[in-house]
CSV table of C-alpha atoms in Angstrom, one decimal:
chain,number,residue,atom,x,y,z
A,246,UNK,CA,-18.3,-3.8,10.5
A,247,UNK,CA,-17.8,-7.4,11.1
A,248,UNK,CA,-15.6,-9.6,8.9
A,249,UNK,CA,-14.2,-12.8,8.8
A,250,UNK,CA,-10.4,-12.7,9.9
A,251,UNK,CA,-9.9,-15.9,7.4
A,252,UNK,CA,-11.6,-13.8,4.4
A,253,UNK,CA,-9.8,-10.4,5.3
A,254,UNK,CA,-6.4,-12.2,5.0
A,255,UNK,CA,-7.3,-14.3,2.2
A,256,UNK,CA,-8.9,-11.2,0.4
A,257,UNK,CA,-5.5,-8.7,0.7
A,258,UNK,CA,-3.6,-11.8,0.3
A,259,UNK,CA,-5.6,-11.8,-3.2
A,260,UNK,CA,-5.2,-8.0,-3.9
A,261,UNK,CA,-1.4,-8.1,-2.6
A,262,UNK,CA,-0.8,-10.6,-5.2
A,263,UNK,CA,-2.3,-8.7,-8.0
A,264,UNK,CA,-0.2,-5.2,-7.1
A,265,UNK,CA,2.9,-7.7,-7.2
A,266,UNK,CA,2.1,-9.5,-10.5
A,267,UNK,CA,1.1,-5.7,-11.7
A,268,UNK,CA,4.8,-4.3,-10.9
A,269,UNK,CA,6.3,-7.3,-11.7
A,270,UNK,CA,5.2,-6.8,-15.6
A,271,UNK,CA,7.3,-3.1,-15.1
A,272,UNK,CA,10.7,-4.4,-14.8
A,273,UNK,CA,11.4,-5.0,-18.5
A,274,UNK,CA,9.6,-1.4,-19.2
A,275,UNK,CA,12.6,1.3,-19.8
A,276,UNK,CA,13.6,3.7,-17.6
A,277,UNK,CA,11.9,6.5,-19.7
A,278,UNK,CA,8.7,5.0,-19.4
A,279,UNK,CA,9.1,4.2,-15.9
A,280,UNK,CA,10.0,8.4,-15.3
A,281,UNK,CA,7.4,10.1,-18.1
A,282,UNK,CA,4.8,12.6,-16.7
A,283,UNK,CA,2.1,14.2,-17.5
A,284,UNK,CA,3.0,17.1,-16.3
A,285,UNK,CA,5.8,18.5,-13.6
A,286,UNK,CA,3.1,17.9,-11.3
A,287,UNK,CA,1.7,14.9,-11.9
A,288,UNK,CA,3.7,11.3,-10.8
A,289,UNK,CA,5.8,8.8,-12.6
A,290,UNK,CA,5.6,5.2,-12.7
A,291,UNK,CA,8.4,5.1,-10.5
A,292,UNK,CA,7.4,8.1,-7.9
A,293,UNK,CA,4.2,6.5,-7.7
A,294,UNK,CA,5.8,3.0,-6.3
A,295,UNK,CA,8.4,5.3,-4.6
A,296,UNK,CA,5.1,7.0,-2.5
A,297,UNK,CA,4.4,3.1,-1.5
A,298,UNK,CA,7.9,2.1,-0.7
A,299,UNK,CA,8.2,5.1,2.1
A,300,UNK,CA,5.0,4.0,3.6
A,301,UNK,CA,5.9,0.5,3.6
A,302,UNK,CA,9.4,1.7,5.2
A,303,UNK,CA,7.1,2.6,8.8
A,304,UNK,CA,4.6,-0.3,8.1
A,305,UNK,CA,6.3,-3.4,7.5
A,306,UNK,CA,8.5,-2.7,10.3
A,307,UNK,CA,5.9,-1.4,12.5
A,308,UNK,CA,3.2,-4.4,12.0
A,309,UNK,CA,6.1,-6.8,12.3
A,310,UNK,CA,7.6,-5.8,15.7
A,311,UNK,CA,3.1,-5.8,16.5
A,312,UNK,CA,2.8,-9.2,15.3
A,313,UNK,CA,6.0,-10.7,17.1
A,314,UNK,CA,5.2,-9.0,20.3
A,315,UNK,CA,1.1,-9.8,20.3
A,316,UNK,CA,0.0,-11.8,23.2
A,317,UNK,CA,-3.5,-12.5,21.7
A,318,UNK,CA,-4.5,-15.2,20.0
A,319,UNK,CA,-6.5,-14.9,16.5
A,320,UNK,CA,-10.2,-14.6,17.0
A,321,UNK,CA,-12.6,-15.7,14.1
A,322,UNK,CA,-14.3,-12.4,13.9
A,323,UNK,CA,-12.5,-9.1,13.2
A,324,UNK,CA,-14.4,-5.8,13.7
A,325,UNK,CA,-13.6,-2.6,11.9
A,326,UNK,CA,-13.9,0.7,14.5
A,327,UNK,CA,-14.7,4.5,12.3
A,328,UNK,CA,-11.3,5.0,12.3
A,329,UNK,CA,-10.3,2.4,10.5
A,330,UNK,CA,-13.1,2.1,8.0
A,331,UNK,CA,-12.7,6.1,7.5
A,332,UNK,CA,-8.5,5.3,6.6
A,333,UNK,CA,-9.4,2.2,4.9
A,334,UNK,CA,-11.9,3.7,3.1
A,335,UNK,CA,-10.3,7.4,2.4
A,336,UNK,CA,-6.8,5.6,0.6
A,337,UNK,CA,-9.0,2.5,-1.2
A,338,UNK,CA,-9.1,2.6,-5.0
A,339,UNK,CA,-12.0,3.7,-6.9
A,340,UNK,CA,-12.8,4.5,-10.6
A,341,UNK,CA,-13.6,8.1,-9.9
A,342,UNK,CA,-10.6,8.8,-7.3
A,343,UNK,CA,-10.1,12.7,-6.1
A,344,UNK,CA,-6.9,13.7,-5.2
A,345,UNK,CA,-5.6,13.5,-1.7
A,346,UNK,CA,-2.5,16.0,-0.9
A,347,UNK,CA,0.7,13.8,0.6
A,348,UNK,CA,3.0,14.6,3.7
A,349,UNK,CA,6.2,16.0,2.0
A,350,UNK,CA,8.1,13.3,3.6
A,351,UNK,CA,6.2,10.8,1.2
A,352,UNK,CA,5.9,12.9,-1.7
A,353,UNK,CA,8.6,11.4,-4.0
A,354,UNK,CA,8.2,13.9,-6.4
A,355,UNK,CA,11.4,15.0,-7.9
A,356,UNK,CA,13.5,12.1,-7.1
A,357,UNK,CA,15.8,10.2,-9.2
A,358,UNK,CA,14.4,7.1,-9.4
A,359,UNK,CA,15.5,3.8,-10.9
A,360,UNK,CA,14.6,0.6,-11.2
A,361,UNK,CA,15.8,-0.3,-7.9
A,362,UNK,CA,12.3,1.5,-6.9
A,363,UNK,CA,10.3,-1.7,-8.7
A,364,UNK,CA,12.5,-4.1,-6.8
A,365,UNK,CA,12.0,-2.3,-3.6
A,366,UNK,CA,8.5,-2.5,-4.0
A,367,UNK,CA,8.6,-6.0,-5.4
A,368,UNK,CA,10.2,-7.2,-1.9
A,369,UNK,CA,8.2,-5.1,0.1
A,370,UNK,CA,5.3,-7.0,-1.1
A,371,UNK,CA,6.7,-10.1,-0.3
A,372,UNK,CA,7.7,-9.3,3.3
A,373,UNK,CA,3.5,-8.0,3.7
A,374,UNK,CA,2.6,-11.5,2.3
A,375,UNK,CA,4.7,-13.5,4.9
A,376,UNK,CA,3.0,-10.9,7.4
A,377,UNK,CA,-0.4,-11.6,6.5
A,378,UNK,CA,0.3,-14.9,7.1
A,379,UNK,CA,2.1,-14.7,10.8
A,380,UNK,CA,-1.2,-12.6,11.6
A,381,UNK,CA,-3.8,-15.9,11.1
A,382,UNK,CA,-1.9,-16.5,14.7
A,383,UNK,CA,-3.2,-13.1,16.4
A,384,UNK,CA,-6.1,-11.3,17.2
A,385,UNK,CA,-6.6,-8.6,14.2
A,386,UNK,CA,-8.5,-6.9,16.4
A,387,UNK,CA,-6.3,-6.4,19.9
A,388,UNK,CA,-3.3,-6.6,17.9
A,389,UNK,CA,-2.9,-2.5,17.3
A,390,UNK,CA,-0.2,-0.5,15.5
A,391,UNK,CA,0.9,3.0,15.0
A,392,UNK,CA,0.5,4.9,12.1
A,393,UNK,CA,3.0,7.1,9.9
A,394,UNK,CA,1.1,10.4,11.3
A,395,UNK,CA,1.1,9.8,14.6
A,396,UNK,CA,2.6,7.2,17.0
A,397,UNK,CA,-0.5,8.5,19.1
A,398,UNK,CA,-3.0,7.4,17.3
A,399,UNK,CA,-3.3,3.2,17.3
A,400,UNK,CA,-5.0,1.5,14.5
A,401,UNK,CA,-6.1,-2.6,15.1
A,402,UNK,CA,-4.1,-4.4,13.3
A,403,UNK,CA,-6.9,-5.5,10.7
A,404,UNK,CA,-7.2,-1.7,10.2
A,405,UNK,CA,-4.1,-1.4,9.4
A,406,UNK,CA,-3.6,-4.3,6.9
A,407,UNK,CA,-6.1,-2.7,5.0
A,408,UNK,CA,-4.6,0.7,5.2
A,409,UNK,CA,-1.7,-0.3,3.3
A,410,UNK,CA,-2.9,-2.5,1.1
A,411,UNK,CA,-5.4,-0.7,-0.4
A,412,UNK,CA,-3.7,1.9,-0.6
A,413,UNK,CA,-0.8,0.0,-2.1
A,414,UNK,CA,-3.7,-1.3,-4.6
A,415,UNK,CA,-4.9,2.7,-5.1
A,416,UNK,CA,-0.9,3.8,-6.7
A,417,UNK,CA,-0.3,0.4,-8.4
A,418,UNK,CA,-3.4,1.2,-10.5
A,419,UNK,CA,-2.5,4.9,-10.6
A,420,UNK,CA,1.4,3.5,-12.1
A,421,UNK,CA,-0.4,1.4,-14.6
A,422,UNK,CA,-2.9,4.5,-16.0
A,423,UNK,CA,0.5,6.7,-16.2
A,424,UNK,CA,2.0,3.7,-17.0
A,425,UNK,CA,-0.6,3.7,-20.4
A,426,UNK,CA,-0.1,7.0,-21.0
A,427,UNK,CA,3.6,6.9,-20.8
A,428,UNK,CA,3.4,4.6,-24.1
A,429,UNK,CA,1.0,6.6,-25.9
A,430,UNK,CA,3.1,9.7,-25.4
A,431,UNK,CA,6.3,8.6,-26.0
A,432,UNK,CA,5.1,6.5,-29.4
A,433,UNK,CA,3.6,9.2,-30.7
């Protein structure tokens, strides 16, 4: 799959921007909205951003030390290889979304959370917008990364944006449907 580098960025620039201004709308929400579940085990509000903030922990490091070190220059076309477009496409958000099991290391489940979690996530979002911008300066493509299973296993850099930003756009809608139930529960 061939995309336009210019249009990738500018298109998880876009959905980076609506996570933030959806989390953003959380922080005057209280804190027993924010923890409410379903069910003992179903997620939070807050365990959901907390999942995002533990991946962010390997990735924001991990793509800026990729981007700092590249020695390619950014090339107009980015192309997608099956592993990428199977990640990409196994964590993207979709109406109908099936479960997917978490490492244990990323399932939040059980902490105690705060708000802290919302700022965390808040900044985190910040620091991948100021990434996706240093990347319009290297090749998305020769540019690779490691991922949180495996430091093996290399994913192009393009690839990896996607990775964690739709799959930072997958829980953000996943806080805001608990996030609606949350209120109706706790009102009624």
């Amino acid at each position: 799959m061939d995309l336009i580098a210019e249009k990738l960025i500018q298109d998880l620039f876009v959905i980076t921007q609506n996570n933030l201004k959806a989390v953003e709308s959380l922080k005057s929400k209280s804190i027993e909205i924010l923890n409410w579940k379903s069910d003992s085990k179903s997620w939070s509000v807050l365990e959901c951003l907390e999942h995002l903030n533990r991946y962010g922990d390997f990735y924001i490091p991990e793509i800026t030390k990729k981007i700092a070190s590249s020695k390619y220059p950014a090339s107009k076309i980015v192309k997608s290889n099956w592993l990428g477009k199977y990640f990409s496409k196994s964590v993207s958000y979709s109406k109908d979304l099936k479960k997917m099991k978490t490492f244990k290391s990323m399932n939040p489940i059980k902490s105690k959370l705060n708000k802290e979690t919302i700022h965390e996530f808040i900044t985190q979002q910040y620091q991948i917008i100021d990434l996706l911008k240093k990347a319009k300066k290297v090749s998305l493509d020769k540019t690779k990364t490691a991922i949180s299973i495996s430091k093996i296993i290399k994913l192009r850099l393009g690839d990896t944006f996607r990775v964690v930003i739709y799959h930072n756009e997958r829980h953000v809608k996943q806080a805001e449907k608990v996030f609606k139930q949350a209120v109706k529960n706790t009102v009624s």
